[in-house]
Coordinates of C-alpha atoms in Angstrom, one line a residue:
A1 CA -16.2 -140.7 -81.5
P2 CA -12.7 -139.9 -81.5
G3 CA -13.5 -136.7 -83.0
A4 CA -16.2 -136.0 -80.3
W5 CA -13.6 -137.3 -77.5
D6 CA -11.4 -134.2 -78.7
V7 CA -14.2 -131.9 -77.2
S8 CA -15.3 -133.9 -74.3
T9 CA -15.1 -137.3 -73.0
G10 CA -18.1 -137.0 -70.4
N11 CA -19.3 -135.7 -67.3
K12 CA -20.2 -137.5 -64.2
D13 CA -23.0 -134.8 -63.7
V14 CA -25.0 -136.1 -67.1
I15 CA -27.3 -139.0 -65.7
V16 CA -28.4 -141.7 -68.2
A17 CA -31.2 -143.8 -67.1
V18 CA -31.0 -147.3 -68.4
L19 CA -34.7 -148.6 -68.3
D20 CA -34.1 -152.2 -68.9
S21 CA -33.8 -155.5 -67.2
G22 CA -31.5 -154.1 -64.3
I23 CA -27.9 -153.8 -64.2
D24 CA -24.7 -156.2 -62.7
R25 CA -23.4 -153.3 -60.6
N26 CA -20.4 -155.4 -59.6
H27 CA -19.1 -155.3 -63.2
P28 CA -15.7 -153.7 -63.3
E29 CA -16.6 -151.2 -66.3
L30 CA -20.1 -150.4 -64.3
S31 CA -19.7 -150.4 -60.7
A32 CA -17.9 -146.7 -60.3
Q33 CA -20.6 -144.8 -62.1
T34 CA -23.8 -147.1 -61.4
L35 CA -26.1 -144.9 -59.0
S36 CA -28.9 -146.7 -56.4
G37 CA -32.1 -147.0 -58.9
W38 CA -35.3 -148.6 -58.4
N39 CA -36.8 -152.0 -59.5
F40 CA -40.6 -151.1 -60.7
Y41 CA -41.4 -154.4 -61.3
D42 CA -41.0 -155.6 -57.8
N43 CA -41.3 -152.3 -56.3
N44 CA -38.0 -152.5 -54.5
N45 CA -34.3 -151.1 -54.9
D46 CA -33.1 -154.3 -56.2
I47 CA -31.9 -153.9 -59.6
T48 CA -30.0 -157.1 -60.1
D49 CA -30.0 -157.8 -63.7
L50 CA -31.7 -161.4 -64.2
T51 CA -31.1 -161.7 -68.3
G52 CA -28.2 -159.7 -68.7
H53 CA -29.9 -157.6 -71.4
G54 CA -29.6 -154.3 -69.1
T55 CA -26.0 -154.8 -68.6
A56 CA -25.2 -155.0 -72.1
V57 CA -27.2 -151.7 -72.9
A58 CA -25.5 -149.9 -70.3
G59 CA -22.1 -150.8 -71.4
V60 CA -22.9 -149.5 -74.9
A61 CA -23.9 -146.0 -73.8
A62 CA -21.7 -145.7 -70.7
A63 CA -19.1 -147.9 -69.7
M64 CA -15.9 -146.9 -67.9
T65 CA -13.6 -146.2 -70.6
N66 CA -9.5 -145.6 -71.2
N67 CA -9.1 -147.6 -67.9
S68 CA -7.2 -150.5 -69.6
L69 CA -10.1 -152.8 -69.4
G70 CA -12.9 -154.4 -71.8
V71 CA -14.6 -152.1 -73.8
A72 CA -14.8 -148.3 -74.7
A73 CA -18.5 -146.3 -74.6
V74 CA -19.5 -143.4 -76.3
M75 CA -19.8 -141.6 -72.8
W76 CA -16.6 -142.2 -70.9
R77 CA -17.9 -140.5 -67.8
S78 CA -21.4 -140.5 -66.9
S79 CA -23.6 -141.7 -63.7
I80 CA -25.9 -144.7 -65.0
L81 CA -29.1 -144.7 -63.0
P82 CA -30.8 -148.2 -63.4
V83 CA -34.3 -148.7 -63.7
R84 CA -35.5 -152.3 -63.8
V85 CA -38.8 -152.2 -65.8
T86 CA -39.1 -156.0 -66.7
D87 CA -40.3 -159.3 -65.3
P88 CA -37.8 -162.3 -64.8
Q89 CA -38.1 -162.7 -68.6
G90 CA -37.2 -159.7 -69.5
Y91 CA -40.7 -158.5 -70.9
T92 CA -42.2 -155.1 -69.9
S93 CA -45.2 -152.8 -70.1
Y94 CA -46.0 -149.1 -71.3
S95 CA -47.1 -148.7 -67.5
L96 CA -43.7 -149.9 -66.0
L97 CA -42.1 -147.8 -68.4
S98 CA -43.8 -144.7 -67.9
Q99 CA -43.2 -145.0 -63.9
G100 CA -39.8 -145.4 -64.8
L101 CA -39.3 -142.5 -67.0
I102 CA -41.0 -140.1 -64.3
Y103 CA -38.8 -141.5 -61.7
A104 CA -35.8 -141.1 -64.0
A105 CA -37.0 -137.3 -64.8
D106 CA -37.4 -136.5 -61.1
R107 CA -33.9 -138.0 -60.1
G108 CA -32.4 -135.6 -63.1
A109 CA -31.6 -137.9 -65.7
K110 CA -30.6 -135.9 -69.0
V111 CA -31.0 -139.2 -71.2
A112 CA -33.4 -142.0 -71.0
T113 CA -32.4 -145.3 -73.0
I114 CA -35.1 -147.7 -73.4
S115 CA -34.4 -150.7 -76.1
F116 CA -37.8 -151.9 -76.4
G117 CA -39.9 -151.1 -79.6
I118 CA -42.6 -148.3 -78.8
Y119 CA -45.2 -147.0 -81.2
A120 CA -48.1 -146.0 -79.8
G121 CA -49.0 -145.8 -75.9
H122 CA -50.7 -142.4 -74.8
T123 CA -49.5 -142.7 -71.3
L124 CA -45.7 -143.4 -72.4
A125 CA -46.1 -140.3 -74.8
S126 CA -46.9 -138.5 -71.8
S127 CA -44.2 -139.4 -69.7
A128 CA -41.8 -139.2 -72.2
K129 CA -43.0 -135.4 -72.8
Y130 CA -42.6 -134.8 -69.3
F131 CA -38.8 -136.0 -69.5
M132 CA -38.2 -133.6 -72.1
Q133 CA -40.0 -130.8 -70.2
K134 CA -37.4 -131.4 -67.5
G135 CA -34.5 -131.0 -70.0
G136 CA -33.7 -134.4 -71.1
L137 CA -34.2 -136.8 -74.2
V138 CA -35.6 -140.2 -74.5
F139 CA -34.3 -142.9 -76.8
S140 CA -36.1 -146.1 -78.0
A141 CA -35.2 -149.1 -80.1
A142 CA -36.9 -149.4 -83.5
G143 CA -37.3 -153.2 -83.3
N144 CA -35.5 -155.9 -85.2
A145 CA -38.5 -156.8 -87.5
E146 CA -36.6 -156.0 -91.0
Q147 CA -40.0 -154.8 -92.5
F148 CA -41.8 -151.7 -92.9
V149 CA -43.9 -150.7 -89.6
D150 CA -46.4 -148.1 -90.6
Q151 CA -46.2 -146.1 -87.3
T152 CA -46.3 -142.6 -86.7
D153 CA -43.5 -140.5 -85.4
N154 CA -43.4 -139.8 -81.4
P155 CA -42.3 -136.3 -81.3
Y156 CA -41.1 -137.0 -77.4
I157 CA -38.9 -140.4 -78.4
I158 CA -36.1 -140.6 -80.7
A159 CA -36.6 -144.0 -82.2
V160 CA -33.2 -145.8 -83.1
S161 CA -33.0 -148.1 -86.2
G162 CA -29.7 -149.9 -86.9
T163 CA -27.0 -150.5 -89.2
T164 CA -24.5 -153.2 -90.0
S165 CA -20.7 -153.2 -90.3
S166 CA -21.0 -153.0 -93.8
D167 CA -23.1 -149.9 -93.6
L168 CA -26.4 -151.4 -94.9
H169 CA -29.7 -150.9 -92.7
F170 CA -30.9 -153.2 -90.2
G171 CA -34.2 -153.6 -88.2
S172 CA -37.5 -152.1 -88.6
Y173 CA -38.3 -149.0 -90.7
G174 CA -41.1 -146.6 -91.3
P175 CA -42.3 -142.9 -90.4
F176 CA -41.7 -143.3 -86.9
V177 CA -37.7 -143.9 -86.9
D178 CA -35.7 -140.7 -86.3
V179 CA -32.1 -141.7 -86.5
A180 CA -30.0 -145.3 -87.1
A181 CA -26.6 -146.2 -85.3
P182 CA -24.3 -149.4 -85.7
S183 CA -26.1 -152.5 -84.5
S184 CA -23.9 -155.5 -85.3
A185 CA -20.9 -157.0 -83.3
I186 CA -21.3 -154.5 -80.7
Y187 CA -18.6 -155.3 -78.0
T188 CA -20.1 -154.4 -74.4
T189 CA -20.3 -155.6 -70.8
L190 CA -21.8 -159.0 -69.9
K191 CA -23.6 -159.6 -67.1
G192 CA -21.2 -161.7 -64.4
G193 CA -18.3 -159.1 -65.2
G194 CA -17.1 -160.4 -68.7
Y195 CA -17.2 -158.9 -72.2
G196 CA -18.7 -160.0 -75.5
N197 CA -20.4 -159.1 -78.8
V198 CA -24.3 -158.3 -79.1
G199 CA -26.6 -157.1 -81.7
G200 CA -29.9 -155.3 -82.9
T201 CA -31.6 -152.2 -82.4
S202 CA -31.6 -152.8 -78.5
F203 CA -28.0 -151.8 -78.8
S204 CA -28.1 -149.0 -81.5
C205 CA -30.5 -147.3 -79.2
P206 CA -27.8 -146.9 -76.2
L207 CA -25.2 -146.1 -78.7
A208 CA -27.2 -143.0 -80.0
A209 CA -28.5 -142.2 -76.3
G210 CA -24.8 -142.3 -75.5
L211 CA -24.0 -139.9 -78.2
A212 CA -26.7 -137.5 -76.7
A213 CA -25.0 -137.7 -73.2
L214 CA -22.0 -136.9 -74.7
I215 CA -23.4 -133.7 -76.2
F216 CA -24.9 -132.5 -73.1
S217 CA -21.6 -132.9 -70.9
A218 CA -20.2 -130.8 -73.9
N219 CA -22.8 -128.1 -73.4
P220 CA -25.2 -128.9 -70.5
S221 CA -27.4 -125.6 -71.4
L222 CA -28.6 -127.6 -74.5

């Protein structure tokens, strides 16, 4: 990241869509760059984060950085598009994720981060293809099963597995996994305005997505 920041620290024109449980838009590290989004579970514009998961994911990808507060993200300057796709307990469906991807693509998002294990699902693959055809990339979490998962690769979704602080593997693995990123002791934004450590491929996913957003900001024509 420090080497990358010598080239670019981000661009507000690069939109990162966070398909999750919503976002705490009042968090000091997220408020300035959070756009108005949509809640596909309730079909309204209330993107309040009920579980805190989405706020933590958003902070990993694109929290405000170099501002003498809290945490640093890979992507310092980005616009965050909150897309709530979960019920109050934090569960989602392929249908809600598909709707969220199409919405994000149509809103100009360059990157989408989905911290759920996605394997098959023709509808979602079609939506991810649509997102890619609009010039963006979709990232998903590989899951935390810590075992081989015999699923084929989805050509339209970058599945992200995890690594530990000792650079050992963490999480599900198999032919569907494309890359891995750090997934342990990730310090990020928490619902309510605080900060804390989180772990799992739910957070390696937005780390990889944040890197993609940083690359897009360095070269928007990619």
